[in-house]
């Protein structure tokens, strides 16, 4: 039966990010569903203070709908979608960036709903919590504080992380482009930046949300490396692959590689669509049985 690709976005993103990829998948004959996690898409908060001319004080204090949303909320929402998709046949669950945390937790909870799990330069914590990986050598070139000039408000007071993606600060824009889309044109970069939403929740999970061999480890898995990713460097992607393989040696990752930055595969989606389409015909590893 034809599988359904269920696509899960990363931080500050939404289902809109996947529109070009879904078009390519559709033209190749594949069915797909792009997910908006709680507080994302049309459930996001875009305050009047975020419009031009911006009101910096209002932006720093306005409440956001994503406040209080947890990883458990994301997982429950995703599982509901997976249950509906599974009625139509096999499900290939795809996560990008921070979306990898959500799909990992979903596979821990309901591996029966997933026929293959796919990480596209995405987090799949195994040995450490996500925040702890930032102190590891593979992330030495990534500066989490590089976006500090674009932060709006105090996350502890707002109960969420808010970033002003509509800033005109050249240093902030340069930091964003270097991290996300260094290989794109300025016009492509600004277009994508305008699909981001300003708010993201604070819950990236803990040790209980790392990949579990008994559940997550039963699902056939693929890792699509993004060779030029500066946000989630190739060295860290390879470490996540290695740790996952060590956790489930009888069910190793099927590894693919695409050229490009963290966002290039979404702006120029034809190579990614072909790579994902190939997964629809892969046989399941014997470990699945």
PDB file of C-alpha atoms in Angstrom:
ATOM      1  CA  UNK A   1       0.000   0.000   0.000  1.00  0.00           C
ATOM      2  CA  UNK A   2       1.086   3.556  -0.630  1.00  0.00           C
ATOM      3  CA  UNK A   3       2.654   5.081   2.490  1.00  0.00           C
ATOM      4  CA  UNK A   4       1.788   8.458   3.932  1.00  0.00           C
ATOM      5  CA  UNK A   5       4.705  10.758   4.720  1.00  0.00           C
ATOM      6  CA  UNK A   6       3.997  12.649   7.949  1.00  0.00           C
ATOM      7  CA  UNK A   7       6.260  15.727   8.101  1.00  0.00           C
ATOM      8  CA  UNK A   8       7.180  17.370  11.417  1.00  0.00           C
ATOM      9  CA  UNK A   9       8.762  20.819  11.489  1.00  0.00           C
ATOM     10  CA  UNK A  10      11.518  22.226  13.681  1.00  0.00           C
ATOM     11  CA  UNK A  11      11.715  25.167  16.066  1.00  0.00           C
ATOM     12  CA  UNK A  12       9.901  28.397  15.093  1.00  0.00           C
ATOM     13  CA  UNK A  13       8.694  26.666  11.924  1.00  0.00           C
ATOM     14  CA  UNK A  14       5.337  25.242  10.864  1.00  0.00           C
ATOM     15  CA  UNK A  15       3.653  23.189   8.173  1.00  0.00           C
ATOM     16  CA  UNK A  16       4.119  26.033   5.675  1.00  0.00           C
ATOM     17  CA  UNK A  17       7.831  25.140   5.496  1.00  0.00           C
ATOM     18  CA  UNK A  18       6.986  21.886   3.758  1.00  0.00           C
ATOM     19  CA  UNK A  19       4.808  23.256   0.940  1.00  0.00           C
ATOM     20  CA  UNK A  20       7.497  23.045  -1.797  1.00  0.00           C
ATOM     21  CA  UNK A  21       8.536  19.567  -0.622  1.00  0.00           C
ATOM     22  CA  UNK A  22       4.931  18.365  -0.603  1.00  0.00           C
ATOM     23  CA  UNK A  23       4.482  19.639  -4.144  1.00  0.00           C
ATOM     24  CA  UNK A  24       7.485  17.612  -5.280  1.00  0.00           C
ATOM     25  CA  UNK A  25       6.345  14.524  -3.382  1.00  0.00           C
ATOM     26  CA  UNK A  26       2.890  14.845  -4.921  1.00  0.00           C
ATOM     27  CA  UNK A  27       4.315  15.117  -8.417  1.00  0.00           C
ATOM     28  CA  UNK A  28       6.236  11.902  -7.753  1.00  0.00           C
ATOM     29  CA  UNK A  29       2.998  10.219  -6.727  1.00  0.00           C
ATOM     30  CA  UNK A  30       3.453  10.274  -2.963  1.00  0.00           C
ATOM     31  CA  UNK A  31       0.927  11.214  -0.281  1.00  0.00           C
ATOM     32  CA  UNK A  32       2.036  13.520   2.535  1.00  0.00           C
ATOM     33  CA  UNK A  33       0.712  15.378   5.564  1.00  0.00           C
ATOM     34  CA  UNK A  34       2.517  18.358   7.092  1.00  0.00           C
ATOM     35  CA  UNK A  35       1.941  18.764  10.826  1.00  0.00           C
ATOM     36  CA  UNK A  36       1.514  21.956  12.826  1.00  0.00           C
ATOM     37  CA  UNK A  37       2.534  21.181  16.393  1.00  0.00           C
ATOM     38  CA  UNK A  38       0.556  22.933  19.176  1.00  0.00           C
ATOM     39  CA  UNK A  39       1.071  26.692  19.099  1.00  0.00           C
ATOM     40  CA  UNK A  40       2.293  26.621  15.502  1.00  0.00           C
ATOM     41  CA  UNK A  41       0.853  27.547  12.124  1.00  0.00           C
ATOM     42  CA  UNK A  42      -2.481  29.312  12.454  1.00  0.00           C
ATOM     43  CA  UNK A  43      -2.368  28.659  16.209  1.00  0.00           C
ATOM     44  CA  UNK A  44       0.748  30.803  16.585  1.00  0.00           C
ATOM     45  CA  UNK A  45       0.782  34.259  18.143  1.00  0.00           C
ATOM     46  CA  UNK A  46       1.679  37.189  15.883  1.00  0.00           C
ATOM     47  CA  UNK A  47       1.124  40.303  17.953  1.00  0.00           C
ATOM     48  CA  UNK A  48       0.558  43.778  16.523  1.00  0.00           C
ATOM     49  CA  UNK A  49       3.837  44.690  18.214  1.00  0.00           C
ATOM     50  CA  UNK A  50       5.563  42.348  15.748  1.00  0.00           C
ATOM     51  CA  UNK A  51       4.246  44.344  12.764  1.00  0.00           C
ATOM     52  CA  UNK A  52       6.028  47.337  11.285  1.00  0.00           C
ATOM     53  CA  UNK A  53       6.766  49.740  12.785  1.00  0.00           C
ATOM     54  CA  UNK A  54       7.618  47.380  15.600  1.00  0.00           C
ATOM     55  CA  UNK A  55       6.852  48.060  19.232  1.00  0.00           C
ATOM     56  CA  UNK A  56       9.878  46.633  21.048  1.00  0.00           C
ATOM     57  CA  UNK A  57       8.367  46.981  24.505  1.00  0.00           C
ATOM     58  CA  UNK A  58       5.084  45.406  23.454  1.00  0.00           C
ATOM     59  CA  UNK A  59       6.870  42.556  21.699  1.00  0.00           C
ATOM     60  CA  UNK A  60       8.887  41.830  24.826  1.00  0.00           C
ATOM     61  CA  UNK A  61       5.830  41.558  27.052  1.00  0.00           C
ATOM     62  CA  UNK A  62       2.875  40.339  24.949  1.00  0.00           C
ATOM     63  CA  UNK A  63       1.609  36.887  25.964  1.00  0.00           C
ATOM     64  CA  UNK A  64       1.966  33.991  23.539  1.00  0.00           C
ATOM     65  CA  UNK A  65      -0.303  31.022  22.915  1.00  0.00           C
ATOM     66  CA  UNK A  66       2.598  28.580  23.047  1.00  0.00           C
ATOM     67  CA  UNK A  67       3.259  29.319  26.718  1.00  0.00           C
ATOM     68  CA  UNK A  68       2.903  26.119  28.731  1.00  0.00           C
ATOM     69  CA  UNK A  69       3.047  23.824  25.704  1.00  0.00           C
ATOM     70  CA  UNK A  70       5.210  20.814  26.500  1.00  0.00           C
ATOM     71  CA  UNK A  71       6.927  18.076  24.565  1.00  0.00           C
ATOM     72  CA  UNK A  72       4.223  15.736  25.869  1.00  0.00           C
ATOM     73  CA  UNK A  73       1.612  17.991  24.231  1.00  0.00           C
ATOM     74  CA  UNK A  74       3.493  17.832  20.936  1.00  0.00           C
ATOM     75  CA  UNK A  75       3.733  14.054  21.146  1.00  0.00           C
ATOM     76  CA  UNK A  76       0.045  13.598  21.987  1.00  0.00           C
ATOM     77  CA  UNK A  77      -0.916  15.814  19.034  1.00  0.00           C
ATOM     78  CA  UNK A  78       1.404  13.928  16.684  1.00  0.00           C
ATOM     79  CA  UNK A  79       0.152  10.529  17.847  1.00  0.00           C
ATOM     80  CA  UNK A  80      -3.401  11.604  17.032  1.00  0.00           C
ATOM     81  CA  UNK A  81      -2.308  12.396  13.481  1.00  0.00           C
ATOM     82  CA  UNK A  82      -0.359   9.145  13.187  1.00  0.00           C
ATOM     83  CA  UNK A  83      -3.411   7.157  14.281  1.00  0.00           C
ATOM     84  CA  UNK A  84      -5.480   8.747  11.524  1.00  0.00           C
ATOM     85  CA  UNK A  85      -2.742   8.334   8.903  1.00  0.00           C
ATOM     86  CA  UNK A  86      -2.201   4.686   9.831  1.00  0.00           C
ATOM     87  CA  UNK A  87      -5.792   3.869   8.836  1.00  0.00           C
ATOM     88  CA  UNK A  88      -4.761   4.519   5.238  1.00  0.00           C
ATOM     89  CA  UNK A  89      -1.708   2.258   5.229  1.00  0.00           C
ATOM     90  CA  UNK A  90       2.001   2.490   6.118  1.00  0.00           C
ATOM     91  CA  UNK A  91       3.355   5.646   7.717  1.00  0.00           C
ATOM     92  CA  UNK A  92       6.790   7.186   7.163  1.00  0.00           C
ATOM     93  CA  UNK A  93       7.402   9.759   9.894  1.00  0.00           C
ATOM     94  CA  UNK A  94       9.850  12.530   8.966  1.00  0.00           C
ATOM     95  CA  UNK A  95      11.282  15.094  11.374  1.00  0.00           C
ATOM     96  CA  UNK A  96      13.551  18.074  10.773  1.00  0.00           C
ATOM     97  CA  UNK A  97      15.780  19.798  13.300  1.00  0.00           C
ATOM     98  CA  UNK A  98      14.006  20.126  16.664  1.00  0.00           C
ATOM     99  CA  UNK A  99      11.173  18.069  15.227  1.00  0.00           C
ATOM    100  CA  UNK A 100      13.430  15.075  15.755  1.00  0.00           C
ATOM    101  CA  UNK A 101      12.842  15.334  19.501  1.00  0.00           C
ATOM    102  CA  UNK A 102       9.094  15.024  18.971  1.00  0.00           C
ATOM    103  CA  UNK A 103       9.242  12.112  16.539  1.00  0.00           C
ATOM    104  CA  UNK A 104      11.666  10.257  18.820  1.00  0.00           C
ATOM    105  CA  UNK A 105       9.319  10.612  21.782  1.00  0.00           C
ATOM    106  CA  UNK A 106       6.383   9.522  19.602  1.00  0.00           C
ATOM    107  CA  UNK A 107       8.289   6.410  18.513  1.00  0.00           C
ATOM    108  CA  UNK A 108       9.077   5.673  22.156  1.00  0.00           C
ATOM    109  CA  UNK A 109       5.362   5.805  22.932  1.00  0.00           C
ATOM    110  CA  UNK A 110       3.728   4.269  19.830  1.00  0.00           C
ATOM    111  CA  UNK A 111       6.158   2.397  17.572  1.00  0.00           C
ATOM    112  CA  UNK A 112       3.208   0.449  16.189  1.00  0.00           C
ATOM    113  CA  UNK A 113       2.040   3.546  14.306  1.00  0.00           C
ATOM    114  CA  UNK A 114       5.313   4.096  12.425  1.00  0.00           C
ATOM    115  CA  UNK A 115       6.658   1.975   9.576  1.00  0.00           C
ATOM    116  CA  UNK A 116       9.817   4.042   9.143  1.00  0.00           C
ATOM    117  CA  UNK A 117      11.183   7.036  11.021  1.00  0.00           C
ATOM    118  CA  UNK A 118      13.305   9.565   9.143  1.00  0.00           C
ATOM    119  CA  UNK A 119      15.543  12.259  10.592  1.00  0.00           C
ATOM    120  CA  UNK A 120      16.602  15.074   8.262  1.00  0.00           C
ATOM    121  CA  UNK A 121      19.443  16.749  10.125  1.00  0.00           C
ATOM    122  CA  UNK A 122      17.289  16.304  13.202  1.00  0.00           C
ATOM    123  CA  UNK A 123      17.822  15.710  16.897  1.00  0.00           C
ATOM    124  CA  UNK A 124      17.627  12.131  18.108  1.00  0.00           C
ATOM    125  CA  UNK A 125      19.131  12.207  21.609  1.00  0.00           C
ATOM    126  CA  UNK A 126      20.475   8.868  22.812  1.00  0.00           C
ATOM    127  CA  UNK A 127      23.190   9.282  25.447  1.00  0.00           C
ATOM    128  CA  UNK A 128      22.642  12.903  26.483  1.00  0.00           C
ATOM    129  CA  UNK A 129      19.799  15.373  26.786  1.00  0.00           C
ATOM    130  CA  UNK A 130      19.630  17.828  23.891  1.00  0.00           C
ATOM    131  CA  UNK A 131      20.982  20.760  25.891  1.00  0.00           C
ATOM    132  CA  UNK A 132      24.002  18.751  26.997  1.00  0.00           C
ATOM    133  CA  UNK A 133      25.106  18.060  23.437  1.00  0.00           C
ATOM    134  CA  UNK A 134      25.857  21.769  23.051  1.00  0.00           C
ATOM    135  CA  UNK A 135      28.804  21.338  25.418  1.00  0.00           C
ATOM    136  CA  UNK A 136      30.256  18.523  23.319  1.00  0.00           C
ATOM    137  CA  UNK A 137      33.114  18.960  20.795  1.00  0.00           C
ATOM    138  CA  UNK A 138      30.844  18.372  17.794  1.00  0.00           C
ATOM    139  CA  UNK A 139      28.954  21.566  18.631  1.00  0.00           C
ATOM    140  CA  UNK A 140      32.009  23.697  19.399  1.00  0.00           C
ATOM    141  CA  UNK A 141      31.454  25.847  16.325  1.00  0.00           C
ATOM    142  CA  UNK A 142      27.825  26.590  17.159  1.00  0.00           C
ATOM    143  CA  UNK A 143      27.198  29.611  19.366  1.00  0.00           C
ATOM    144  CA  UNK A 144      23.752  29.401  21.000  1.00  0.00           C
ATOM    145  CA  UNK A 145      24.097  33.048  22.014  1.00  0.00           C
ATOM    146  CA  UNK A 146      24.640  34.227  18.438  1.00  0.00           C
ATOM    147  CA  UNK A 147      20.967  35.217  18.202  1.00  0.00           C
ATOM    148  CA  UNK A 148      20.910  37.088  21.516  1.00  0.00           C
ATOM    149  CA  UNK A 149      20.503  40.443  19.781  1.00  0.00           C
ATOM    150  CA  UNK A 150      17.216  39.258  18.278  1.00  0.00           C
ATOM    151  CA  UNK A 151      15.697  37.871  21.474  1.00  0.00           C
ATOM    152  CA  UNK A 152      12.547  39.655  22.582  1.00  0.00           C
ATOM    153  CA  UNK A 153      11.661  39.576  26.248  1.00  0.00           C
ATOM    154  CA  UNK A 154      12.768  37.341  29.084  1.00  0.00           C
ATOM    155  CA  UNK A 155      11.956  33.667  28.421  1.00  0.00           C
ATOM    156  CA  UNK A 156      11.527  33.021  32.153  1.00  0.00           C
ATOM    157  CA  UNK A 157       8.913  35.777  32.401  1.00  0.00           C
ATOM    158  CA  UNK A 158       7.177  35.073  29.085  1.00  0.00           C
ATOM    159  CA  UNK A 159       7.189  31.311  29.586  1.00  0.00           C
ATOM    160  CA  UNK A 160       8.384  30.875  26.001  1.00  0.00           C
ATOM    161  CA  UNK A 161      11.282  31.699  23.717  1.00  0.00           C
ATOM    162  CA  UNK A 162      10.621  34.703  21.471  1.00  0.00           C
ATOM    163  CA  UNK A 163      12.882  35.775  18.621  1.00  0.00           C
ATOM    164  CA  UNK A 164      12.329  38.848  16.468  1.00  0.00           C
ATOM    165  CA  UNK A 165      12.817  37.380  13.000  1.00  0.00           C
ATOM    166  CA  UNK A 166      11.632  40.679  11.501  1.00  0.00           C
ATOM    167  CA  UNK A 167      14.592  42.553  12.949  1.00  0.00           C
ATOM    168  CA  UNK A 168      16.542  44.894  10.726  1.00  0.00           C
ATOM    169  CA  UNK A 169      19.711  44.409  12.802  1.00  0.00           C
ATOM    170  CA  UNK A 170      22.356  43.422  10.226  1.00  0.00           C
ATOM    171  CA  UNK A 171      24.341  41.389  12.760  1.00  0.00           C
ATOM    172  CA  UNK A 172      21.296  39.339  13.703  1.00  0.00           C
ATOM    173  CA  UNK A 173      20.352  38.765  10.079  1.00  0.00           C
ATOM    174  CA  UNK A 174      23.903  37.714   9.245  1.00  0.00           C
ATOM    175  CA  UNK A 175      23.898  35.261  12.155  1.00  0.00           C
ATOM    176  CA  UNK A 176      20.581  33.773  11.035  1.00  0.00           C
ATOM    177  CA  UNK A 177      21.743  33.368   7.448  1.00  0.00           C
ATOM    178  CA  UNK A 178      25.048  31.785   8.446  1.00  0.00           C
ATOM    179  CA  UNK A 179      23.324  29.306  10.746  1.00  0.00           C
ATOM    180  CA  UNK A 180      20.363  28.360   8.572  1.00  0.00           C
ATOM    181  CA  UNK A 181      20.844  29.181   4.912  1.00  0.00           C
ATOM    182  CA  UNK A 182      24.352  30.324   4.011  1.00  0.00           C
ATOM    183  CA  UNK A 183      24.006  28.771   0.553  1.00  0.00           C
ATOM    184  CA  UNK A 184      20.810  30.630  -0.316  1.00  0.00           C
ATOM    185  CA  UNK A 185      20.375  34.014  -1.919  1.00  0.00           C
ATOM    186  CA  UNK A 186      19.485  36.967   0.288  1.00  0.00           C
ATOM    187  CA  UNK A 187      16.010  36.985  -1.247  1.00  0.00           C
ATOM    188  CA  UNK A 188      15.460  33.278  -0.537  1.00  0.00           C
ATOM    189  CA  UNK A 189      16.762  33.707   2.991  1.00  0.00           C
ATOM    190  CA  UNK A 190      14.452  36.634   3.790  1.00  0.00           C
ATOM    191  CA  UNK A 191      11.489  34.836   2.243  1.00  0.00           C
ATOM    192  CA  UNK A 192      12.061  31.785   4.421  1.00  0.00           C
ATOM    193  CA  UNK A 193      12.669  33.950   7.483  1.00  0.00           C
ATOM    194  CA  UNK A 194       9.217  35.433   6.997  1.00  0.00           C
ATOM    195  CA  UNK A 195       7.645  31.978   7.281  1.00  0.00           C
ATOM    196  CA  UNK A 196       9.071  31.601  10.793  1.00  0.00           C
ATOM    197  CA  UNK A 197       6.948  32.445  13.798  1.00  0.00           C
ATOM    198  CA  UNK A 198       8.435  34.405  16.704  1.00  0.00           C
ATOM    199  CA  UNK A 199       7.525  32.045  19.571  1.00  0.00           C
ATOM    200  CA  UNK A 200       8.696  28.565  20.526  1.00  0.00           C
ATOM    201  CA  UNK A 201       8.092  26.511  23.640  1.00  0.00           C
ATOM    202  CA  UNK A 202      10.814  25.892  26.196  1.00  0.00           C
ATOM    203  CA  UNK A 203      10.469  22.120  26.653  1.00  0.00           C
ATOM    204  CA  UNK A 204      13.091  20.120  24.732  1.00  0.00           C
ATOM    205  CA  UNK A 205      12.581  16.984  26.807  1.00  0.00           C
ATOM    206  CA  UNK A 206      14.753  15.120  29.271  1.00  0.00           C
ATOM    207  CA  UNK A 207      16.384  11.759  29.790  1.00  0.00           C
ATOM    208  CA  UNK A 208      13.058   9.907  29.601  1.00  0.00           C
ATOM    209  CA  UNK A 209      12.553  11.289  26.099  1.00  0.00           C
ATOM    210  CA  UNK A 210      15.765   9.918  24.631  1.00  0.00           C
ATOM    211  CA  UNK A 211      15.565   7.071  22.122  1.00  0.00           C
ATOM    212  CA  UNK A 212      14.538   3.818  23.819  1.00  0.00           C
ATOM    213  CA  UNK A 213      15.812   0.521  22.411  1.00  0.00           C
ATOM    214  CA  UNK A 214      12.683  -1.474  23.300  1.00  0.00           C
ATOM    215  CA  UNK A 215      10.290   0.816  21.418  1.00  0.00           C
ATOM    216  CA  UNK A 216      11.976   3.398  19.187  1.00  0.00           C
ATOM    217  CA  UNK A 217      14.586   0.748  18.433  1.00  0.00           C
ATOM    218  CA  UNK A 218      11.987  -1.491  16.754  1.00  0.00           C
ATOM    219  CA  UNK A 219      11.208   1.042  14.026  1.00  0.00           C
ATOM    220  CA  UNK A 220      13.242   0.994  10.777  1.00  0.00           C
ATOM    221  CA  UNK A 221      15.099   4.276  10.640  1.00  0.00           C
ATOM    222  CA  UNK A 222      16.810   6.550   8.153  1.00  0.00           C
ATOM    223  CA  UNK A 223      19.052   9.540   8.758  1.00  0.00           C
ATOM    224  CA  UNK A 224      19.375  12.105   5.968  1.00  0.00           C
ATOM    225  CA  UNK A 225      22.563  14.059   6.579  1.00  0.00           C
ATOM    226  CA  UNK A 226      22.736  17.666   5.408  1.00  0.00           C
ATOM    227  CA  UNK A 227      26.373  18.045   4.460  1.00  0.00           C
ATOM    228  CA  UNK A 228      26.661  21.821   4.842  1.00  0.00           C
ATOM    229  CA  UNK A 229      24.492  22.342   7.919  1.00  0.00           C
ATOM    230  CA  UNK A 230      25.971  24.944  10.288  1.00  0.00           C
ATOM    231  CA  UNK A 231      23.075  24.756  12.766  1.00  0.00           C
ATOM    232  CA  UNK A 232      23.349  21.009  13.391  1.00  0.00           C
ATOM    233  CA  UNK A 233      26.889  20.291  12.170  1.00  0.00           C
ATOM    234  CA  UNK A 234      27.695  17.152  10.238  1.00  0.00           C
ATOM    235  CA  UNK A 235      29.920  15.930  13.072  1.00  0.00           C
ATOM    236  CA  UNK A 236      26.961  16.040  15.464  1.00  0.00           C
ATOM    237  CA  UNK A 237      24.660  14.381  12.921  1.00  0.00           C
ATOM    238  CA  UNK A 238      27.199  11.569  12.583  1.00  0.00           C
ATOM    239  CA  UNK A 239      27.453  11.226  16.335  1.00  0.00           C
ATOM    240  CA  UNK A 240      23.680  10.864  16.641  1.00  0.00           C
ATOM    241  CA  UNK A 241      23.761   8.204  13.935  1.00  0.00           C
ATOM    242  CA  UNK A 242      26.580   6.367  15.675  1.00  0.00           C
ATOM    243  CA  UNK A 243      24.868   6.459  19.057  1.00  0.00           C
ATOM    244  CA  UNK A 244      21.603   5.237  17.552  1.00  0.00           C
ATOM    245  CA  UNK A 245      23.387   2.346  15.844  1.00  0.00           C
ATOM    246  CA  UNK A 246      25.125   1.412  19.083  1.00  0.00           C
ATOM    247  CA  UNK A 247      21.769   1.406  20.883  1.00  0.00           C
ATOM    248  CA  UNK A 248      20.163  -0.877  18.265  1.00  0.00           C
ATOM    249  CA  UNK A 249      22.967  -2.674  16.397  1.00  0.00           C
ATOM    250  CA  UNK A 250      20.485  -5.060  14.750  1.00  0.00           C
ATOM    251  CA  UNK A 251      18.501  -2.120  13.380  1.00  0.00           C
ATOM    252  CA  UNK A 252      21.044   0.462  12.163  1.00  0.00           C
ATOM    253  CA  UNK A 253      20.256   3.675  10.362  1.00  0.00           C
ATOM    254  CA  UNK A 254      19.891   3.695   6.614  1.00  0.00           C
ATOM    255  CA  UNK A 255      22.039   6.789   5.940  1.00  0.00           C
ATOM    256  CA  UNK A 256      21.602   9.220   3.050  1.00  0.00           C
ATOM    257  CA  UNK A 257      23.375  12.531   2.379  1.00  0.00           C
ATOM    258  CA  UNK A 258      22.158  15.688   0.686  1.00  0.00           C
ATOM    259  CA  UNK A 259      24.272  18.718  -0.115  1.00  0.00           C
ATOM    260  CA  UNK A 260      23.240  21.988   1.431  1.00  0.00           C
ATOM    261  CA  UNK A 261      22.459  23.937   4.572  1.00  0.00           C
ATOM    262  CA  UNK A 262      19.807  23.487   7.251  1.00  0.00           C
ATOM    263  CA  UNK A 263      17.059  24.974   5.042  1.00  0.00           C
ATOM    264  CA  UNK A 264      18.316  24.410   1.488  1.00  0.00           C
ATOM    265  CA  UNK A 265      16.505  21.052   1.150  1.00  0.00           C
ATOM    266  CA  UNK A 266      13.174  22.791   1.804  1.00  0.00           C
ATOM    267  CA  UNK A 267      13.750  25.604  -0.690  1.00  0.00           C
ATOM    268  CA  UNK A 268      15.165  23.312  -3.396  1.00  0.00           C
ATOM    269  CA  UNK A 269      13.223  20.153  -2.512  1.00  0.00           C
ATOM    270  CA  UNK A 270      13.567  17.947  -5.600  1.00  0.00           C
ATOM    271  CA  UNK A 271      16.610  15.964  -4.344  1.00  0.00           C
ATOM    272  CA  UNK A 272      14.996  15.467  -0.936  1.00  0.00           C
ATOM    273  CA  UNK A 273      11.707  14.367  -2.486  1.00  0.00           C
ATOM    274  CA  UNK A 274      13.506  11.775  -4.605  1.00  0.00           C
ATOM    275  CA  UNK A 275      15.438  10.517  -1.556  1.00  0.00           C
ATOM    276  CA  UNK A 276      12.270  10.252   0.527  1.00  0.00           C
ATOM    277  CA  UNK A 277      10.418   8.592  -2.332  1.00  0.00           C
ATOM    278  CA  UNK A 278      13.040   5.854  -2.446  1.00  0.00           C
ATOM    279  CA  UNK A 279      12.260   5.024   1.185  1.00  0.00           C
ATOM    280  CA  UNK A 280       8.710   4.058   0.268  1.00  0.00           C
ATOM    281  CA  UNK A 281      10.042   0.926  -1.436  1.00  0.00           C
ATOM    282  CA  UNK A 282      12.656  -0.107   1.138  1.00  0.00           C
ATOM    283  CA  UNK A 283      12.100  -3.488   2.793  1.00  0.00           C
ATOM    284  CA  UNK A 284      11.838  -3.428   6.575  1.00  0.00           C
ATOM    285  CA  UNK A 285      14.913  -4.723   8.463  1.00  0.00           C
ATOM    286  CA  UNK A 286      14.612  -8.185   9.977  1.00  0.00           C
ATOM    287  CA  UNK A 287      14.796  -6.588  13.437  1.00  0.00           C
ATOM    288  CA  UNK A 288      11.305  -5.248  12.839  1.00  0.00           C
ATOM    289  CA  UNK A 289       9.776  -8.713  12.710  1.00  0.00           C
TER     290      UNK A 289
END
